[in-house]
Short mmCIF file of C-alpha atoms and ligand atoms in Angstrom, two decimals:
data_model
loop_
_atom_site.label_atom_id
_atom_site.label_comp_id
_atom_site.label_asym_id
_atom_site.label_seq_id
_atom_site.Cartn_x
_atom_site.Cartn_y
_atom_site.Cartn_z
CA MET A 1 -74.40 -145.30 102.87
CA ALA A 2 -75.59 -142.29 104.87
CA THR A 3 -72.94 -139.90 106.15
CA ALA A 4 -73.65 -140.65 109.81
CA ALA A 5 -73.47 -144.38 109.31
CA VAL A 6 -70.15 -144.12 107.46
CA ALA A 7 -68.75 -141.85 110.14
CA ALA A 8 -69.92 -144.27 112.78
CA ARG A 9 -68.17 -147.09 111.04
CA ILE A 10 -64.95 -145.09 110.84
CA THR A 11 -65.11 -143.94 114.45
CA GLY A 12 -66.33 -147.26 115.73
CA SER A 13 -69.02 -145.47 117.72
CA SER A 14 -72.22 -143.60 117.12
CA ALA A 15 -72.33 -141.74 120.42
CA CYS A 16 -69.95 -139.08 119.21
CA LEU A 17 -72.33 -138.30 116.39
CA THR A 18 -75.43 -137.77 118.44
CA PHE A 19 -74.21 -136.13 121.60
CA ARG A 20 -72.22 -133.08 120.94
CA LYS A 21 -70.90 -131.11 123.91
CA GLU A 22 -71.12 -127.37 123.81
CA ARG A 23 -67.68 -125.97 123.33
CA GLY A 24 -66.46 -124.30 126.51
CA PRO A 25 -63.28 -122.30 127.03
CA ARG A 26 -60.12 -124.39 127.02
CA THR A 27 -59.18 -125.05 130.60
CA ALA A 28 -55.64 -125.81 131.58
CA GLY A 29 -56.17 -128.75 133.91
CA PRO A 30 -53.19 -130.33 135.62
CA SER A 31 -50.72 -131.31 132.94
CA PRO A 32 -49.14 -134.75 133.16
CA PHE A 33 -45.94 -133.04 132.11
CA SER A 34 -45.84 -130.59 135.02
CA GLY A 35 -44.08 -131.33 138.28
CA ARG A 36 -40.80 -133.08 138.88
CA TYR A 37 -39.55 -135.69 136.51
CA ALA A 38 -36.16 -136.75 135.30
CA PRO A 39 -35.80 -135.80 131.66
CA LEU A 40 -33.96 -138.14 129.36
CA VAL A 41 -31.13 -135.87 128.35
CA ILE A 42 -29.87 -137.00 124.99
CA ARG A 43 -26.72 -134.93 125.30
CA GLU A 44 -25.76 -136.84 128.45
CA LEU A 45 -26.36 -140.13 126.68
CA PHE A 46 -24.05 -139.04 123.88
CA GLU A 47 -21.37 -138.15 126.41
CA ALA A 48 -21.76 -141.21 128.62
CA ARG A 49 -21.75 -143.73 125.74
CA ALA A 50 -19.37 -141.93 123.36
CA GLY A 51 -17.51 -144.28 121.03
CA GLU A 52 -19.85 -147.25 121.56
CA ASP A 53 -21.70 -146.55 118.29
CA TYR A 54 -20.46 -149.56 116.34
CA ASP A 55 -20.39 -152.08 119.20
CA LEU A 56 -23.91 -151.18 120.25
CA TYR A 57 -25.18 -151.34 116.69
CA ALA A 58 -23.55 -154.71 116.19
CA ARG A 59 -24.96 -156.02 119.46
CA GLY A 60 -28.55 -154.94 119.03
CA ILE A 61 -29.15 -154.23 115.38
CA ASN A 62 -27.02 -155.65 112.59
CA PRO A 63 -23.56 -157.10 113.22
CA GLN A 64 -23.11 -158.07 109.55
CA PHE A 65 -23.43 -154.46 108.44
CA ILE A 66 -20.88 -153.41 111.05
CA ARG A 67 -18.48 -156.07 109.74
CA VAL A 68 -18.78 -154.59 106.28
CA LEU A 69 -18.13 -151.05 107.52
CA ARG A 70 -15.11 -152.20 109.56
CA THR A 71 -13.69 -154.18 106.67
CA ILE A 72 -13.72 -151.28 104.27
CA GLY A 73 -12.57 -148.75 106.88
CA PHE A 74 -15.85 -146.81 107.01
CA ASP A 75 -16.26 -147.29 110.77
CA ARG A 76 -15.72 -143.67 111.76
CA VAL A 77 -17.39 -142.30 114.84
CA TRP A 78 -19.41 -139.39 113.52
CA ALA A 79 -19.61 -136.30 115.64
CA ARG A 80 -21.52 -133.73 113.59
CA GLY A 81 -23.08 -132.92 110.25
CA GLU A 82 -23.43 -129.51 108.65
CA GLY A 83 -24.54 -128.69 105.12
CA GLN A 84 -22.48 -130.83 102.76
CA TYR A 85 -20.00 -131.93 105.44
CA LEU A 86 -19.69 -134.62 108.08
CA TYR A 87 -17.18 -134.41 110.93
CA ASP A 88 -15.75 -137.41 112.73
CA SER A 89 -14.81 -137.57 116.39
CA ASP A 90 -11.18 -136.75 115.54
CA GLY A 91 -12.32 -133.49 113.97
CA ASN A 92 -11.77 -134.58 110.36
CA ARG A 93 -14.10 -133.02 107.82
CA PHE A 94 -15.63 -135.26 105.15
CA LEU A 95 -17.34 -134.05 101.99
CA ASP A 96 -20.68 -135.83 101.70
CA MET A 97 -21.17 -136.78 98.04
CA LEU A 98 -23.66 -139.47 99.08
CA GLY A 99 -26.16 -137.12 100.73
CA GLY A 100 -27.92 -139.81 102.76
CA PHE A 101 -28.99 -141.55 99.50
CA GLY A 102 -30.44 -138.25 98.34
CA MET A 103 -32.34 -137.06 101.42
CA PHE A 104 -30.14 -134.05 102.18
CA ASN A 105 -30.84 -131.75 99.23
CA ALA A 106 -31.28 -128.87 101.70
CA GLY A 107 -28.08 -129.84 103.53
CA ARG A 108 -27.47 -131.60 106.81
CA ASN A 109 -28.89 -129.92 109.89
CA ASN A 110 -30.15 -126.97 107.94
CA PRO A 111 -30.64 -124.27 110.62
CA ARG A 112 -33.80 -122.79 109.08
CA ILE A 113 -35.50 -126.18 108.78
CA ARG A 114 -34.43 -127.05 112.29
CA ALA A 115 -35.89 -123.76 113.58
CA ALA A 116 -39.23 -124.56 111.93
CA LEU A 117 -39.23 -127.97 113.61
CA VAL A 118 -38.33 -126.60 117.03
CA GLU A 119 -41.06 -124.00 116.62
CA THR A 120 -43.57 -126.71 115.73
CA LEU A 121 -42.58 -128.76 118.77
CA GLU A 122 -42.94 -125.74 121.00
CA LEU A 123 -46.42 -125.03 119.66
CA ASP A 124 -47.70 -128.36 121.06
CA THR A 125 -49.85 -128.66 117.95
CA PRO A 126 -52.87 -130.98 118.12
CA GLY A 127 -51.69 -133.02 115.14
CA SER A 128 -52.69 -136.59 114.30
CA VAL A 129 -56.13 -136.28 115.86
CA GLN A 130 -56.94 -138.92 113.22
CA LEU A 131 -60.67 -138.22 113.36
CA GLY A 132 -60.01 -134.60 112.65
CA VAL A 133 -57.38 -132.74 110.67
CA SER A 134 -54.87 -130.01 111.40
CA LEU A 135 -53.74 -127.08 109.31
CA LEU A 136 -50.25 -128.19 108.25
CA PRO A 137 -51.10 -131.12 105.92
CA GLY A 138 -53.44 -128.92 103.91
CA LEU A 139 -50.77 -126.25 103.69
CA LEU A 140 -48.08 -128.65 102.51
CA ALA A 141 -50.45 -130.15 99.93
CA GLU A 142 -51.23 -126.63 98.74
CA GLU A 143 -47.53 -125.81 98.37
CA LEU A 144 -46.77 -129.05 96.50
CA LEU A 145 -49.69 -128.67 94.12
CA LYS A 146 -48.76 -125.02 93.49
CA ARG A 147 -45.42 -126.25 92.18
CA THR A 148 -46.68 -129.06 89.93
CA PRO A 149 -48.81 -129.23 86.74
CA ALA A 150 -52.53 -128.50 87.12
CA ARG A 151 -53.24 -132.11 86.23
CA LEU A 152 -52.07 -133.07 89.74
CA ALA A 153 -54.89 -132.17 92.10
CA ARG A 154 -54.55 -134.16 95.32
CA VAL A 155 -51.88 -135.42 97.69
CA LEU A 156 -51.83 -138.54 99.82
CA PHE A 157 -49.09 -138.31 102.42
CA THR A 158 -46.89 -141.22 103.46
CA SER A 159 -43.82 -141.63 105.64
CA SER A 160 -41.38 -143.00 103.05
CA GLY A 161 -40.71 -143.38 99.36
CA ALA A 162 -41.62 -147.05 99.28
CA GLU A 163 -44.94 -146.26 100.91
CA ALA A 164 -45.61 -143.61 98.28
CA VAL A 165 -44.90 -146.24 95.61
CA GLU A 166 -47.23 -148.71 97.32
CA ALA A 167 -49.91 -146.04 97.30
CA ALA A 168 -49.37 -145.47 93.56
CA LEU A 169 -49.73 -149.19 92.90
CA LYS A 170 -52.86 -149.59 94.99
CA LEU A 171 -54.61 -146.42 93.92
CA GLY A 172 -53.60 -146.95 90.30
CA ARG A 173 -55.24 -150.38 90.34
CA ALA A 174 -58.42 -149.16 92.00
CA ALA A 175 -58.75 -146.07 89.80
CA THR A 176 -58.42 -148.01 86.55
CA GLY A 177 -60.02 -151.28 87.56
CA ARG A 178 -56.95 -152.96 86.03
CA SER A 179 -54.35 -155.02 87.86
CA ARG A 180 -51.20 -155.10 85.74
CA VAL A 181 -48.22 -152.88 86.46
CA VAL A 182 -45.38 -152.22 84.03
CA SER A 183 -42.07 -150.75 85.16
CA THR A 184 -38.55 -150.61 83.75
CA GLU A 185 -35.56 -152.91 84.01
CA GLN A 186 -32.85 -151.72 86.40
CA SER A 187 -35.38 -149.56 88.22
CA PHE A 188 -35.50 -149.05 91.97
CA HIS A 189 -38.69 -148.15 93.79
CA GLY A 190 -38.07 -149.31 97.36
CA LEU A 191 -37.89 -152.53 99.33
CA THR A 192 -41.47 -153.30 100.36
CA LEU A 193 -43.07 -156.18 98.48
CA GLY A 194 -45.10 -154.07 96.03
CA ALA A 195 -42.17 -151.74 95.30
CA LEU A 196 -39.86 -154.75 94.91
CA SER A 197 -42.31 -156.35 92.49
CA ALA A 198 -41.91 -153.26 90.33
CA GLY A 199 -38.14 -152.90 90.82
CA GLY A 200 -37.23 -156.53 90.70
CA ASP A 201 -33.45 -156.21 91.24
CA ARG A 202 -32.52 -159.85 91.84
CA HIS A 203 -30.17 -158.90 94.69
CA PHE A 204 -33.06 -157.48 96.64
CA VAL A 205 -35.62 -160.05 95.55
CA GLU A 206 -33.85 -163.37 96.14
CA ARG A 207 -35.21 -165.16 99.21
CA PHE A 208 -38.18 -162.81 99.53
CA GLY A 209 -40.53 -164.19 96.91
CA PRO A 210 -43.03 -164.76 95.66
CA LEU A 211 -43.59 -161.21 94.55
CA LEU A 212 -46.96 -159.77 93.59
CA PRO A 213 -48.63 -161.09 90.45
CA GLY A 214 -49.33 -158.83 87.49
CA PHE A 215 -45.95 -157.06 87.33
CA SER A 216 -43.64 -156.95 84.32
CA ARG A 217 -40.71 -154.87 83.19
CA VAL A 218 -39.57 -153.36 79.90
CA PRO A 219 -36.11 -152.01 79.03
CA PHE A 220 -35.68 -148.37 80.07
CA GLY A 221 -35.71 -146.29 76.88
CA ASP A 222 -37.50 -148.83 74.68
CA LEU A 223 -40.82 -147.41 73.50
CA ASP A 224 -41.59 -150.38 71.24
CA ALA A 225 -41.36 -152.77 74.16
CA LEU A 226 -43.55 -150.45 76.21
CA GLU A 227 -46.17 -150.34 73.49
CA VAL A 228 -46.27 -154.13 73.30
CA ALA A 229 -46.77 -154.25 77.06
CA LEU A 230 -49.54 -151.64 77.10
CA ARG A 231 -51.40 -152.66 73.96
CA THR A 232 -53.47 -155.28 75.79
CA GLU A 233 -55.19 -152.39 77.59
CA ASP A 234 -55.11 -154.13 80.96
CA VAL A 235 -52.20 -152.19 82.50
CA ALA A 236 -53.14 -149.96 85.42
CA LEU A 237 -49.93 -147.95 85.52
CA PHE A 238 -46.52 -147.56 83.98
CA LEU A 239 -44.08 -146.66 86.76
CA VAL A 240 -40.83 -144.99 85.78
CA GLU A 241 -38.02 -142.97 87.34
CA PRO A 242 -37.23 -140.01 85.05
CA VAL A 243 -33.54 -140.68 85.70
CA GLN A 244 -32.87 -144.17 87.01
CA GLY A 245 -31.13 -144.00 90.38
CA LYS A 246 -29.44 -147.36 89.96
CA GLY A 247 -26.62 -146.50 87.59
CA VAL A 248 -27.88 -142.92 87.01
CA ASN A 249 -29.33 -143.75 83.60
CA LEU A 250 -30.68 -140.77 81.68
CA PRO A 251 -33.69 -141.29 79.43
CA PRO A 252 -32.99 -141.28 75.68
CA SER A 253 -34.32 -138.24 73.89
CA GLY A 254 -38.11 -138.41 73.42
CA TYR A 255 -38.52 -141.48 75.62
CA LEU A 256 -40.52 -140.07 78.52
CA GLU A 257 -42.72 -137.94 76.26
CA GLY A 258 -43.36 -141.01 74.10
CA ALA A 259 -44.12 -143.12 77.16
CA GLN A 260 -46.64 -140.55 78.37
CA LYS A 261 -48.36 -140.60 74.96
CA LEU A 262 -48.52 -144.40 74.92
CA CYS A 263 -50.04 -144.37 78.40
CA GLN A 264 -52.69 -141.93 77.24
CA ARG A 265 -53.41 -144.02 74.15
CA TYR A 266 -53.91 -147.27 76.06
CA GLY A 267 -55.64 -145.90 79.15
CA THR A 268 -52.68 -146.57 81.46
CA LEU A 269 -51.76 -144.14 84.25
CA PHE A 270 -48.37 -142.50 83.76
CA ALA A 271 -46.63 -142.70 87.15
CA VAL A 272 -43.35 -140.87 87.63
CA ASP A 273 -41.23 -141.80 90.65
CA GLU A 274 -39.55 -138.60 91.83
CA VAL A 275 -38.49 -139.98 95.21
CA GLN A 276 -34.81 -139.52 94.32
CA THR A 277 -34.99 -136.99 91.50
CA GLY A 278 -37.36 -134.56 93.22
CA PHE A 279 -36.77 -131.30 95.05
CA GLY A 280 -34.03 -129.87 92.90
CA ARG A 281 -31.80 -132.92 92.56
CA THR A 282 -31.67 -132.75 88.74
CA GLY A 283 -31.62 -128.96 88.37
CA LYS A 284 -35.42 -128.56 88.21
CA LEU A 285 -37.74 -128.82 91.18
CA PHE A 286 -39.04 -132.07 89.67
CA ALA A 287 -37.18 -133.96 86.97
CA PHE A 288 -40.34 -134.37 84.86
CA GLU A 289 -40.15 -130.62 84.17
CA HIS A 290 -37.13 -131.23 81.89
CA TRP A 291 -39.47 -132.89 79.41
CA GLY A 292 -42.68 -130.94 80.11
CA LEU A 293 -44.45 -134.07 81.35
CA GLU A 294 -47.87 -134.13 82.96
CA PRO A 295 -48.02 -137.40 84.89
CA ASP A 296 -51.15 -138.85 86.49
CA LEU A 297 -49.20 -139.98 89.54
CA VAL A 298 -46.00 -138.65 91.12
CA THR A 299 -44.26 -140.16 94.13
CA VAL A 300 -42.08 -137.98 96.36
CA ALA A 301 -40.14 -138.50 99.62
CA LYS A 302 -36.46 -138.29 100.66
CA SER A 303 -35.47 -134.61 100.61
CA LEU A 304 -38.96 -133.32 101.38
CA SER A 305 -37.98 -134.38 104.91
CA GLY A 306 -35.36 -131.65 105.12
CA GLY A 307 -33.19 -134.54 106.24
CA TYR A 308 -35.03 -134.56 109.55
CA VAL A 309 -38.50 -136.11 109.59
CA PRO A 310 -39.52 -138.99 107.32
CA VAL A 311 -42.18 -137.90 104.87
CA GLY A 312 -43.39 -138.94 101.46
CA GLY A 313 -46.39 -138.39 99.29
CA LEU A 314 -48.33 -139.48 96.24
CA LEU A 315 -49.49 -136.63 94.04
CA MET A 316 -52.41 -137.70 91.86
CA SER A 317 -54.78 -136.41 89.25
CA GLN A 318 -58.39 -135.62 90.03
CA GLN A 319 -59.37 -138.63 87.95
CA VAL A 320 -57.31 -140.98 90.11
CA TYR A 321 -58.65 -139.45 93.30
CA ASP A 322 -62.24 -139.69 92.08
CA GLY A 323 -61.71 -143.26 90.98
CA VAL A 324 -60.61 -144.36 94.44
CA PHE A 325 -62.13 -142.04 97.01
CA ASP A 326 -65.47 -142.16 95.23
CA SER A 327 -67.83 -142.26 98.16
CA LEU A 328 -68.03 -141.54 101.87
CA GLU A 329 -67.51 -145.22 102.42
CA HIS A 330 -64.22 -145.03 100.53
CA SER A 331 -63.01 -141.82 102.17
CA VAL A 332 -60.25 -143.60 104.08
CA SER A 333 -59.32 -146.21 101.48
CA HIS A 334 -55.61 -145.81 102.05
CA GLY A 335 -53.37 -144.18 104.65
CA SER A 336 -51.22 -144.84 107.69
CA THR A 337 -51.09 -143.81 111.34
CA PHE A 338 -48.14 -141.44 111.00
CA ALA A 339 -49.12 -139.84 107.70
CA PRO A 340 -49.62 -136.99 107.72
CA ASN A 341 -48.12 -135.81 111.02
CA ASP A 342 -47.36 -132.24 111.94
CA LEU A 343 -43.59 -132.52 112.33
CA ALA A 344 -43.26 -134.14 108.91
CA MET A 345 -45.49 -131.47 107.40
CA ALA A 346 -43.44 -128.70 109.02
CA ALA A 347 -40.27 -130.30 107.66
CA GLY A 348 -41.82 -130.35 104.18
CA LEU A 349 -43.01 -126.76 104.34
CA ALA A 350 -39.65 -125.54 105.62
CA THR A 351 -37.78 -127.53 102.96
CA LEU A 352 -39.81 -126.05 100.11
CA ARG A 353 -39.20 -122.57 101.53
CA GLU A 354 -35.47 -123.27 101.84
CA LEU A 355 -35.21 -124.56 98.26
CA ASP A 356 -36.79 -121.27 97.12
CA ASP A 357 -34.97 -118.88 99.45
CA ALA A 358 -31.51 -120.35 98.93
CA ASP A 359 -32.03 -120.83 95.16
CA LEU A 360 -31.01 -124.44 95.58
CA VAL A 361 -32.67 -125.69 92.40
CA GLU A 362 -30.85 -123.20 90.21
CA ARG A 363 -27.68 -124.00 92.13
CA SER A 364 -28.12 -127.70 91.40
CA ALA A 365 -28.37 -127.00 87.67
CA ARG A 366 -25.34 -124.69 87.67
CA LEU A 367 -23.06 -126.78 89.86
CA GLY A 368 -24.19 -129.98 88.17
CA ALA A 369 -22.95 -128.57 84.87
CA ARG A 370 -19.66 -127.64 86.53
CA LEU A 371 -19.31 -131.12 88.02
CA LEU A 372 -19.78 -132.69 84.59
CA GLU A 373 -17.19 -130.33 83.11
CA LEU A 374 -14.64 -131.10 85.85
CA THR A 375 -15.10 -134.84 85.75
CA ARG A 376 -15.49 -135.31 82.00
CA ALA A 377 -11.94 -134.04 81.74
CA LEU A 378 -10.92 -137.18 83.67
CA ALA A 379 -12.30 -139.39 80.92
CA ASP A 380 -9.63 -138.00 78.61
CA GLU A 381 -6.89 -138.78 81.11
CA HIS A 382 -7.94 -142.22 82.33
CA GLU A 383 -8.77 -144.94 79.85
CA VAL A 384 -10.72 -146.76 82.52
CA VAL A 385 -13.34 -143.98 82.68
CA ARG A 386 -15.93 -145.00 80.12
CA GLU A 387 -18.54 -142.30 80.62
CA VAL A 388 -19.45 -139.41 82.88
CA ARG A 389 -23.14 -138.51 82.99
CA GLY A 390 -25.59 -136.61 85.10
CA LEU A 391 -28.40 -134.14 85.37
CA GLY A 392 -28.14 -131.37 87.94
CA LEU A 393 -26.41 -132.81 90.96
CA MET A 394 -27.33 -136.41 90.17
CA TRP A 395 -24.03 -137.59 88.82
CA ALA A 396 -22.22 -140.79 87.84
CA MET A 397 -18.93 -141.99 86.44
CA GLU A 398 -18.93 -145.37 84.69
CA PHE A 399 -15.76 -147.44 84.46
CA GLY A 400 -14.91 -150.08 81.88
CA GLU A 401 -11.97 -152.16 80.71
CA PRO A 402 -9.54 -149.89 78.85
CA GLU A 403 -9.74 -150.30 75.08
CA SER A 404 -6.11 -151.41 75.08
CA GLY A 405 -7.10 -154.34 77.34
CA SER A 406 -6.20 -154.82 80.99
CA VAL A 407 -5.42 -158.03 82.88
CA ALA A 408 -5.95 -156.22 86.20
CA TRP A 409 -9.43 -155.15 85.11
CA ARG A 410 -10.41 -158.68 84.07
CA LEU A 411 -9.04 -160.09 87.32
CA MET A 412 -11.11 -157.62 89.29
CA GLU A 413 -14.28 -158.37 87.35
CA ARG A 414 -13.73 -162.08 87.90
CA MET A 415 -13.34 -161.50 91.64
CA GLN A 416 -16.47 -159.41 91.80
CA ALA A 417 -18.47 -157.58 89.15
CA GLY A 418 -18.22 -153.82 89.52
CA LEU A 419 -15.26 -154.09 91.90
CA PHE A 420 -13.37 -151.20 90.33
CA ALA A 421 -15.95 -148.71 91.55
CA GLN A 422 -15.41 -149.99 95.09
CA LEU A 423 -11.69 -149.53 94.63
CA VAL A 424 -12.48 -145.89 93.99
CA VAL A 425 -15.07 -145.40 96.74
CA VAL A 426 -12.84 -146.77 99.51
CA PRO A 427 -9.75 -144.53 99.07
CA LEU A 428 -11.94 -141.55 98.26
CA PHE A 429 -13.20 -142.02 101.79
CA THR A 430 -10.15 -143.16 103.71
CA LYS A 431 -7.55 -140.99 101.99
CA HIS A 432 -9.48 -137.99 100.70
CA HIS A 433 -12.32 -137.87 103.22
CA ILE A 434 -15.06 -137.95 100.61
CA LEU A 435 -18.14 -140.11 101.15
CA SER A 436 -19.61 -141.55 97.94
CA GLN A 437 -21.22 -144.79 96.78
CA VAL A 438 -21.28 -147.44 94.09
CA ALA A 439 -24.41 -146.88 91.99
CA GLY A 440 -25.88 -150.37 92.44
CA HIS A 441 -25.04 -154.05 92.91
CA ASP A 442 -22.31 -155.24 90.56
CA LEU A 443 -22.18 -151.94 88.70
CA PRO A 444 -18.82 -150.40 87.81
CA VAL A 445 -20.40 -147.01 88.42
CA LEU A 446 -19.55 -144.35 91.00
CA LYS A 447 -22.45 -142.14 92.01
CA GLY A 448 -22.81 -138.70 93.60
CA LEU A 449 -25.87 -137.09 95.19
CA PRO A 450 -24.35 -134.25 97.22
CA PRO A 451 -26.40 -131.75 99.20
CA LEU A 452 -27.31 -128.92 96.83
CA ALA A 453 -25.36 -126.47 98.99
CA VAL A 454 -22.12 -128.02 97.77
CA THR A 455 -19.66 -125.40 96.51
CA GLU A 456 -17.57 -125.16 93.36
CA GLN A 457 -14.48 -125.59 95.50
CA ASP A 458 -15.91 -128.83 96.98
CA LEU A 459 -16.45 -130.12 93.45
CA GLU A 460 -12.92 -129.17 92.40
CA GLU A 461 -11.56 -131.07 95.40
CA PHE A 462 -13.74 -134.04 94.48
CA ALA A 463 -12.49 -134.06 90.89
CA SER A 464 -8.86 -133.82 91.93
CA ALA A 465 -9.28 -136.61 94.53
CA LEU A 466 -10.93 -138.75 91.85
CA ASP A 467 -8.03 -138.13 89.53
CA ASP A 468 -5.61 -139.38 92.18
CA VAL A 469 -7.69 -142.38 93.19
CA ILE A 470 -8.47 -143.61 89.67
CA ALA A 471 -4.80 -143.47 88.77
CA LYS A 472 -3.96 -145.75 91.70
CA ALA A 473 -7.07 -147.97 91.73
CA GLY A 474 -5.99 -150.29 88.95
CA ARG A 475 -2.59 -151.11 90.45
CA PRO A 476 -2.19 -154.82 91.15
CA THR A 477 -1.21 -154.23 94.81
CA ARG A 478 -4.55 -152.57 95.52
CA VAL A 479 -6.44 -155.31 93.76
CA ALA A 480 -4.69 -157.99 95.80
CA GLY A 481 -5.21 -156.04 99.04
CA LEU A 482 -8.91 -155.66 98.43
CA ALA A 483 -9.30 -159.30 97.49
CA LEU A 484 -7.72 -160.29 100.80
CA ARG A 485 -9.93 -157.95 102.80
CA ALA A 486 -13.04 -159.14 100.98
CA ALA A 487 -12.08 -162.76 101.68
CA ARG A 488 -11.63 -161.98 105.38
CA ALA A 489 -15.03 -160.29 105.54
CA ARG A 490 -16.92 -163.37 104.32
C1 LIG B 501 -36.73 -143.78 92.91
C2 LIG B 501 -36.97 -144.32 94.29
N1 LIG B 501 -38.19 -144.71 94.64
C3 LIG B 501 -38.46 -145.18 95.87
C4 LIG B 501 -37.47 -145.30 96.81
C5 LIG B 501 -37.78 -145.84 98.17
O1 LIG B 501 -37.77 -144.80 99.11
P1 LIG B 501 -37.58 -145.12 100.66
O2 LIG B 501 -36.19 -145.58 100.85
O3 LIG B 501 -37.89 -143.83 101.35
O4 LIG B 501 -38.59 -146.17 101.01
C6 LIG B 501 -36.17 -144.90 96.50
C7 LIG B 501 -35.08 -145.02 97.48
O5 LIG B 501 -33.93 -144.93 97.21
C8 LIG B 501 -35.91 -144.39 95.21
O6 LIG B 501 -34.68 -144.01 94.84
#
């Protein structure tokens, strides 16, 4: 199709193609923003409605979630966030070992990222013209591609991790002309239907089926199973997290390199999901660097936002790009209204700069090693600690029934699988003011994804609080108390 005709189809009009106005000087006509108007002052709203956070949320958004938070004593009114800390309205400081599910690598309310965003707002940039582009997306793509293997040549921006995964699935299918997708058991790729079809955690899937056809999963770490799945040469992409977020499962030695080779052998795209592991989380800018991988597709999101503006992206090889965006007609084959937008791009640019300037990636590697050292010592002291693992500041502690046998443990597991980890998470929060999480449904695994600005002293406090909490968690009184609370919450 001729260029003009394609453009006309995209714009929905041909007039703009034929009649071009001479460019005159920009005139500042009357601005709709000038004159008197009553600004919505957010600060005043915060003051006027202080303390209504949970009631309002329950009334208009999700009362069940509020019930859960109230039941476990997590219903604090939050006043402020800074770096690796949260402060409640009583002035208590909490150490944030959860890091917004991994979106605060650069810390909460990072002043340099905030300044870049304020500056962008003040510039009144003409972003999201849609039929036109601005400077910032190209700059962020340039910065991302500068930091990744030469094989990755193009970026498609999105506004979330799940959207980046959806893009990988769609573009992977179009580029290969194949429809099957293989992923790994226990993986997590987001909660949209395509991402769920890859992840397939039954807790997220039940009631939402049917999922997309053509998806299957192989055990994480099992190259033989992967080869069986790929051998039919009809698999578009193999999608894998370099370290699985659910449970923090590290790949066995040689696994990811072997998977990449198998993908090459059978013409399958090797897609690495770095939504959680990216931007320094594992002690490298991207986790795939640990194994010298050169994926065809890489998904990113979370911490690229600087913790401020949702942003994600799919990094792809030239071959994938050419296979999808292969003509003028296909120039807008995938995208969304908000991606890319200038605020998100500014957040991304400022985050990459901050990771460099504050040496956050190196810090993640160094403090991650210290965290492992501090917490592995607890495995020697507490029989219930089965394993401590991690890479950089992606960390987990797995619990299991003590070798000597424990009635309390079996009682807990019967009440609810993985309950012990909850018995740790709750007092860590209520007693020690440390926010953490269980690493997935029914898993007896505690997980940490702190902002990379966390200090050695923070980690020492975390380890000592863990020591205290684990010692008390298995006591029958706590088990009974939790059972009662859980029963009341139903
Ligand atoms: C590995 C991975 N992929 C994708 C996603 C989905 O990202 P989002 O929550 O931004 O949609 C997540 C979210 O936790 C993730 O950990």
